[in-house]
Coordinates of C-alpha atoms and ligand atoms in Angstrom, one line a residue:
M1 CA 3.6 15.0 -22.1
N2 CA 0.1 13.8 -21.6
T3 CA 0.6 10.2 -20.6
A4 CA -2.5 8.9 -21.3
G5 CA -2.8 6.5 -24.4
L6 CA 0.9 5.1 -23.5
G7 CA 1.1 1.7 -21.4
M8 CA 2.1 0.6 -17.6
S9 CA 5.3 -0.3 -18.0
T10 CA 6.2 3.1 -20.2
R11 CA 4.7 5.4 -18.2
A12 CA 6.8 3.6 -15.3
V13 CA 10.2 3.6 -17.0
H14 CA 9.8 7.6 -18.2
G15 CA 7.0 9.4 -15.7
P16 CA 6.1 12.8 -17.5
V17 CA 7.5 12.3 -20.8
V18 CA 9.2 15.9 -22.2
R19 CA 12.2 17.3 -23.9
R20 CA 15.5 17.1 -22.7
A21 CA 18.0 19.3 -23.6
P22 CA 21.3 18.0 -24.9
R23 CA 23.7 16.5 -23.0
S24 CA 21.3 16.0 -20.0
P25 CA 21.7 13.2 -18.2
I26 CA 19.8 10.5 -18.5
T27 CA 18.6 9.4 -15.1
N28 CA 17.8 13.1 -12.8
P29 CA 20.1 14.0 -10.7
I30 CA 19.7 13.8 -6.6
F31 CA 19.0 17.4 -5.8
Q32 CA 20.6 17.5 -1.8
S33 CA 19.4 20.7 -1.9
S34 CA 17.2 21.7 1.9
T35 CA 16.7 25.3 -0.2
F36 CA 16.4 26.8 -3.9
L37 CA 18.0 30.2 -5.5
N38 CA 15.3 32.2 -5.1
Q39 CA 15.1 35.7 -6.9
V40 CA 14.9 39.4 -5.0
G41 CA 11.3 40.5 -4.9
S42 CA 9.7 37.4 -6.3
T43 CA 6.8 36.6 -5.7
D44 CA 7.4 33.0 -7.4
E45 CA 5.8 29.3 -5.6
V46 CA 9.8 29.8 -3.3
L47 CA 11.4 26.2 -3.4
Y48 CA 11.8 24.1 0.1
T49 CA 12.3 20.4 0.6
R50 CA 10.2 20.7 3.6
Y51 CA 7.0 21.5 1.7
G52 CA 7.4 19.1 -1.4
N53 CA 8.5 20.8 -4.1
N54 CA 12.5 19.6 -4.2
P55 CA 12.1 18.1 -8.1
N56 CA 13.6 14.9 -7.0
Q57 CA 10.1 14.6 -4.7
V58 CA 7.8 16.5 -7.7
E59 CA 9.3 13.8 -10.1
I60 CA 8.2 10.3 -8.2
A61 CA 4.2 12.7 -8.1
Q62 CA 4.7 13.0 -11.7
R63 CA 4.7 9.1 -12.4
L64 CA 2.6 8.6 -9.8
A65 CA -0.2 10.3 -10.7
A66 CA 0.6 9.2 -14.1
M67 CA 0.5 5.3 -13.4
E68 CA -3.2 6.2 -11.2
G69 CA -4.8 7.8 -13.8
A70 CA -5.3 10.7 -10.7
D71 CA -4.5 15.0 -11.3
S72 CA -1.8 15.0 -9.4
A73 CA 0.2 13.1 -6.0
I74 CA 2.6 13.6 -3.6
F75 CA 5.1 11.7 -1.7
L76 CA 5.8 11.7 2.2
A77 CA 8.3 10.6 4.4
S78 CA 6.5 7.4 5.7
G79 CA 3.2 5.3 4.7
M80 CA 2.1 6.6 7.8
G81 CA 2.3 10.1 7.7
A82 CA 0.9 9.6 4.1
T83 CA -2.4 8.0 5.8
A84 CA -2.2 10.6 8.2
L85 CA -2.4 13.2 6.6
A86 CA -4.4 11.9 4.0
H87 CA -7.4 12.2 6.5
L88 CA -6.8 14.9 7.8
A89 CA -6.6 16.8 4.5
V90 CA -10.8 15.7 4.4
L91 CA -11.7 15.8 8.1
Q92 CA -12.1 18.3 10.9
P93 CA -12.4 17.4 14.5
G94 CA -16.1 16.7 15.1
D95 CA -16.0 14.3 12.0
H96 CA -17.3 10.1 11.9
L97 CA -14.8 9.0 9.8
L98 CA -15.9 4.6 8.5
A99 CA -13.0 2.9 9.0
T100 CA -12.9 -0.8 7.7
S101 CA -11.4 -3.3 10.1
W102 CA -9.1 -5.6 7.9
I103 CA -6.4 -2.9 8.3
Y104 CA -2.8 -2.6 8.9
G105 CA -2.1 -2.3 12.4
G106 CA 0.0 0.5 12.6
T107 CA -3.0 2.6 10.8
R108 CA -5.6 1.3 13.3
T109 CA -3.3 2.5 15.8
L110 CA -3.4 5.8 14.3
F111 CA -7.5 5.7 13.6
S112 CA -8.6 4.9 17.3
R113 CA -5.4 6.4 19.2
E114 CA -4.6 9.4 17.2
F115 CA -6.9 10.5 15.6
Q116 CA -9.6 10.8 18.5
R117 CA -7.2 13.0 20.9
L118 CA -7.5 15.2 17.5
G119 CA -11.6 14.7 18.5
I120 CA -12.0 12.9 15.0
D121 CA -14.8 9.8 16.3
V122 CA -13.5 6.6 14.2
T123 CA -15.4 3.5 13.9
F124 CA -14.7 0.0 12.6
V125 CA -16.8 -1.8 10.4
D126 CA -16.4 -6.0 9.1
P127 CA -16.6 -5.8 5.8
S128 CA -17.5 -9.3 5.9
T129 CA -21.3 -7.1 6.2
P130 CA -21.4 -4.8 3.6
R131 CA -24.8 -3.8 4.9
E132 CA -22.8 -2.1 7.8
W133 CA -20.8 0.6 6.2
R134 CA -25.2 2.3 5.9
R135 CA -25.6 1.2 9.3
R136 CA -22.7 3.5 11.1
M137 CA -23.0 6.5 8.8
R138 CA -23.8 9.0 11.0
K139 CA -25.0 12.9 10.1
S140 CA -21.0 13.3 10.8
T141 CA -19.8 10.7 8.6
R142 CA -17.2 12.0 5.9
A143 CA -15.0 9.9 4.6
L144 CA -14.9 6.0 4.4
F145 CA -12.1 4.1 4.5
V146 CA -10.8 0.9 2.9
E147 CA -7.5 -1.1 2.6
T148 CA -7.7 -3.7 -0.7
P149 CA -6.4 -6.2 -1.4
T150 CA -6.1 -6.2 2.5
N151 CA -2.9 -7.2 5.3
P152 CA -2.2 -9.8 4.9
V153 CA -5.0 -12.5 4.0
A154 CA -5.1 -10.3 0.9
R155 CA -8.9 -10.0 1.4
V156 CA -10.6 -8.2 -2.0
L157 CA -12.6 -5.4 -1.9
D158 CA -15.9 -4.8 -3.9
L159 CA -15.2 -0.5 -3.9
E160 CA -18.4 0.4 -6.2
P161 CA -21.4 -0.2 -4.3
L162 CA -18.5 1.8 -1.5
A163 CA -18.3 5.0 -3.7
N164 CA -21.8 4.6 -4.8
L165 CA -22.6 5.4 -1.4
C166 CA -19.5 7.9 -0.8
G167 CA -21.1 9.7 -4.0
V168 CA -25.0 10.2 -2.0
N169 CA -23.8 11.1 1.1
G170 CA -21.4 13.6 0.3
M171 CA -18.1 11.3 2.2
T172 CA -14.8 10.8 0.7
L173 CA -13.7 7.0 -0.6
I174 CA -9.4 7.1 0.7
V175 CA -8.6 3.4 -0.4
D176 CA -5.1 2.6 0.9
S177 CA -3.8 0.5 -2.3
T178 CA 0.2 -0.6 -1.4
F179 CA -1.2 -4.6 -1.7
A180 CA -2.4 -4.2 -5.5
S181 CA 0.2 -1.1 -6.5
P182 CA -1.1 0.8 -9.9
V183 CA -0.3 -2.1 -12.0
N184 CA -2.3 -4.0 -10.2
F185 CA -5.4 -2.3 -9.6
R186 CA -6.4 1.8 -9.4
P187 CA -8.5 2.6 -7.2
L188 CA -9.6 5.7 -9.5
E189 CA -10.9 3.4 -11.9
H190 CA -14.1 2.2 -9.8
G191 CA -15.1 5.7 -7.7
A192 CA -12.3 6.7 -5.2
D193 CA -11.3 9.8 -4.4
I194 CA -7.9 9.0 -2.1
V195 CA -5.3 6.5 -2.8
I196 CA -2.7 5.7 -0.1
H197 CA 0.5 3.8 -0.8
S198 CA 3.8 2.6 1.2
A199 CA 6.1 3.2 -1.2
T200 CA 8.4 1.4 1.2
K201 CA 6.3 -1.3 -0.5
Y202 CA 6.7 -2.1 -4.1
L203 CA 6.7 1.1 -5.5
N204 CA 10.1 1.2 -4.4
G205 CA 10.8 -2.6 -4.0
H206 CA 14.2 -2.8 -2.9
S207 CA 13.5 -2.9 1.4
D208 CA 16.0 0.4 2.0
V209 CA 13.5 3.4 1.7
I210 CA 10.7 4.0 4.1
A211 CA 8.1 6.2 1.9
G212 CA 4.7 7.6 1.8
A213 CA 2.4 8.2 -1.4
V214 CA -1.2 10.4 -1.6
V215 CA -2.9 10.5 -5.2
S216 CA -6.1 12.4 -6.3
S217 CA -7.5 15.8 -7.3
T218 CA -5.7 19.1 -7.3
D219 CA -7.3 20.1 -4.5
V220 CA -6.7 17.4 -2.4
I221 CA -3.1 16.9 -3.1
E222 CA -2.4 21.0 -2.6
E223 CA -4.5 20.3 1.1
V224 CA -1.9 17.5 2.0
R225 CA 0.6 20.0 0.9
R226 CA -0.1 22.6 3.0
L227 CA -0.5 20.6 6.1
L228 CA 3.1 18.6 5.1
K229 CA 4.4 22.1 5.3
S230 CA 3.1 22.3 9.0
W231 CA 3.4 18.7 10.1
G232 CA 7.0 18.4 8.3
Q233 CA 7.1 14.8 6.9
A234 CA 8.5 15.5 3.7
I235 CA 10.8 12.8 1.6
D236 CA 14.4 13.7 1.5
P237 CA 15.4 13.9 -2.0
H238 CA 17.7 10.5 -1.3
A239 CA 15.0 8.4 -0.9
A240 CA 12.9 10.2 -3.2
W241 CA 15.6 9.6 -6.0
L242 CA 15.6 5.7 -4.7
V243 CA 11.8 5.3 -4.8
E244 CA 12.0 6.6 -8.7
R245 CA 14.3 4.1 -9.5
G246 CA 12.5 2.0 -7.7
M247 CA 9.4 2.8 -10.1
K248 CA 11.1 2.7 -12.9
T249 CA 11.6 -0.9 -12.5
L250 CA 7.4 -1.5 -11.0
A251 CA 5.5 -3.1 -14.1
V252 CA 8.0 -5.5 -14.3
R253 CA 8.3 -6.6 -10.9
M254 CA 4.9 -6.6 -10.2
A255 CA 4.4 -9.0 -13.2
R256 CA 7.1 -11.4 -11.6
H257 CA 6.2 -11.0 -7.7
N258 CA 2.2 -11.7 -9.6
S259 CA 3.6 -15.1 -11.2
N260 CA 6.1 -16.2 -8.6
A261 CA 3.3 -16.1 -5.8
L262 CA 0.4 -17.7 -7.8
A263 CA 2.9 -20.2 -8.7
L264 CA 4.3 -20.8 -4.4
A265 CA 0.8 -20.6 -3.8
Q266 CA -0.3 -23.3 -5.8
A267 CA 2.4 -25.3 -4.9
V268 CA 2.6 -25.3 -1.2
S269 CA -1.2 -25.7 -1.2
E270 CA -0.8 -29.4 -1.8
H271 CA 1.8 -30.4 1.1
P272 CA 0.4 -31.7 4.3
K273 CA 1.6 -29.7 6.6
V274 CA 0.1 -26.5 5.2
G275 CA -3.6 -26.1 6.2
A276 CA -4.9 -23.9 4.3
V277 CA -3.1 -21.5 1.5
T278 CA -4.6 -17.6 1.3
Y279 CA -4.0 -15.8 -2.3
P280 CA -6.4 -14.4 -4.6
G281 CA -5.6 -16.2 -7.6
L282 CA -6.6 -19.3 -5.9
E283 CA -10.2 -20.3 -6.7
T284 CA -10.5 -21.2 -2.9
H285 CA -10.1 -18.0 -2.3
P286 CA -13.5 -16.0 -1.2
D287 CA -12.5 -13.3 -3.5
H288 CA -11.7 -14.8 -6.0
D289 CA -14.4 -13.9 -8.6
L290 CA -14.1 -10.4 -7.7
A291 CA -10.6 -10.2 -7.7
R292 CA -10.8 -11.6 -11.4
E293 CA -12.2 -8.8 -12.2
V294 CA -11.3 -6.5 -10.7
L295 CA -7.8 -6.9 -10.6
D296 CA -4.8 -7.0 -13.6
G297 CA -2.4 -9.0 -11.6
Y298 CA -3.4 -11.4 -8.0
G299 CA 0.0 -9.9 -6.0
G300 CA 2.9 -11.4 -4.4
I301 CA 1.0 -11.8 -0.3
V302 CA 0.4 -15.6 0.2
G303 CA -0.7 -16.6 3.3
I304 CA 0.1 -20.1 4.6
Q305 CA -1.3 -21.5 7.5
V306 CA 0.8 -23.9 9.4
R307 CA -0.6 -26.6 10.5
G308 CA 0.3 -27.5 14.5
G309 CA -0.3 -22.7 15.3
A310 CA 2.8 -21.2 16.8
R311 CA 5.2 -23.4 17.8
A312 CA 4.9 -25.5 13.9
A313 CA 5.1 -22.2 11.9
G314 CA 8.1 -21.6 13.8
R315 CA 9.3 -24.8 13.3
V316 CA 9.0 -23.6 9.1
L317 CA 10.5 -20.5 9.5
R318 CA 13.9 -21.2 11.1
R319 CA 14.8 -23.5 8.3
L320 CA 13.6 -21.4 5.5
R321 CA 17.1 -20.4 4.0
L322 CA 16.2 -18.2 1.0
A323 CA 13.4 -16.5 2.3
R324 CA 13.8 -14.2 5.0
H325 CA 12.5 -13.1 8.7
A326 CA 11.4 -9.8 8.9
P327 CA 8.2 -7.4 8.8
S328 CA 7.7 -5.4 5.5
L329 CA 6.6 -6.4 1.7
G330 CA 7.0 -5.6 -2.0
G331 CA 11.0 -6.2 -1.5
V332 CA 12.7 -7.7 -4.6
E333 CA 13.2 -10.6 -2.0
T334 CA 11.1 -13.0 -0.5
L335 CA 10.3 -11.9 3.3
V336 CA 8.3 -14.5 5.8
S337 CA 6.6 -13.0 8.8
E338 CA 4.1 -13.7 11.5
P339 CA 1.2 -11.3 11.8
R340 CA 0.2 -12.7 15.2
V341 CA 3.8 -10.5 16.3
T342 CA 3.6 -8.1 14.1
S343 CA 0.7 -5.6 12.3
H344 CA -1.9 -7.7 13.9
A345 CA 0.0 -7.6 17.6
G346 CA -2.8 -5.3 18.9
L347 CA -5.6 -7.8 18.4
S348 CA -7.2 -10.1 20.1
V349 CA -7.1 -13.8 18.9
K350 CA -10.2 -13.8 18.6
E351 CA -10.1 -10.6 16.4
R352 CA -7.6 -12.5 14.4
R353 CA -9.6 -15.3 13.9
A354 CA -11.6 -13.1 12.2
Q355 CA -10.4 -11.6 10.5
G356 CA -8.5 -14.8 8.9
V357 CA -5.4 -14.8 10.5
P358 CA -4.9 -17.6 13.6
D359 CA -1.7 -18.5 15.3
G360 CA 0.3 -20.7 12.9
F361 CA -1.0 -18.1 9.7
I362 CA 2.7 -17.0 7.8
R363 CA 2.4 -14.0 5.5
V364 CA 4.8 -14.8 2.4
S365 CA 6.3 -11.7 0.1
V366 CA 7.1 -13.3 -2.6
G367 CA 9.4 -11.5 -4.7
I368 CA 11.4 -12.6 -7.7
E369 CA 14.0 -14.9 -7.4
D370 CA 13.7 -17.9 -9.7
V371 CA 10.3 -19.6 -8.6
D372 CA 11.5 -23.0 -7.9
D373 CA 14.3 -21.5 -5.9
V374 CA 11.8 -19.9 -3.9
I375 CA 8.9 -23.3 -4.1
A376 CA 11.7 -25.6 -2.8
D377 CA 12.9 -23.7 0.0
F378 CA 9.5 -23.5 2.1
M379 CA 8.5 -27.1 0.6
R380 CA 11.8 -28.6 2.2
A381 CA 11.2 -26.2 5.0
L382 CA 7.6 -27.7 5.6
S383 CA 8.7 -31.0 5.3
A384 CA 11.5 -31.3 7.5
S385 CA 9.8 -29.3 10.5
Ligands
PLP1 C1 -1.0 -1.8 3.3 C2 0.1 -0.6 4.6 N1 -0.9 0.9 4.9 C3 -0.1 1.5 5.5 C4 1.2 1.2 5.5 C5 2.2 1.6 6.7 O1 3.7 2.1 5.5 P1 5.0 3.0 6.4 O2 5.9 1.8 7.7 O3 5.4 3.3 5.0 O4 5.6 3.7 6.9 C6 2.2 -0.8 5.8 C7 3.1 -0.5 6.6 O5 3.0 -1.8 6.7 C8 0.6 -1.1 5.2 O6 1.2 -2.9 5.3

């Protein structure tokens, strides 16, 4: 059944709505099988879990495509696997990629080390000067990559001018939409060609799976599948099943992440030990107006600048009781981390400052607990430090 017209929660819960035979299970079983029976002499598609066509893999791909409003999608074994293959599906040796400099550190390493080795040149552009995109374009530029909202300061980029630039110059616009999830933002509606997710984060939402996804036209997804067969980053059926279970509650989880994060951001802004709070739902955020226009929710990531630098931030982190110190995000539990030593460890102090991540910056992935408890945890840790 065509899911167009159905609400986001309905798509999240049901995925593709199909009629089921009496006595079918309500939840899909796990097809923990590497291979499937083949009729002798048949030329039908071979089902093999490395090919990404195991029923558990197909189910979540269709569910995500329905939520993003896309023709097709495919899940992989990690967000990095998804980023790598999404790019390799559209880039060849000798091609040039324009990438924003406001990106996850792992993606930066992939581009600057591995892509260079493959003969794909990458230029990092500071998106705060939009003119730079055109200036840095070459005859060989085939794609433009951005992350929005960004990690960890949740800068929101305007995709429409970038989509126009790509459209006029025959380039592919690739967007890492991990922080938003399709509930808060759907890049294809704003002119993107390919969407990437680290499904490890909100899509799964329970901090128990590593997974990634690519969403695009059928042609691009079939090219990703072709690469997947050779490069081998298929998602395991059990992990795919867990992602399916997680995705069913995505819409309600995101609503709670959005409201909890806004409440925490507002509360800690008032604390005297806090120098600044970055959250796109606050009027003080540089992209607040754009965020209000293009996002359906401001997301679950709050940046807290603790006065007194890294040592002061360390004291706060040690005093938190509910919020756990761990380098991931998007799960039901509140997690805190210091980008200085995790996602942004590869950058110089100057580069980190330029991205709004000075020493003393804490990233909070606000969970879905009772928000009063989360706020009390931070207020007490800040006051006691
Ligand atoms: C924005 C973003 N993209 C991609 C990734 C990579 O995802 P994974 O850890 O699932 O490989 C991460 C990981 O933190 C991320 O934050």
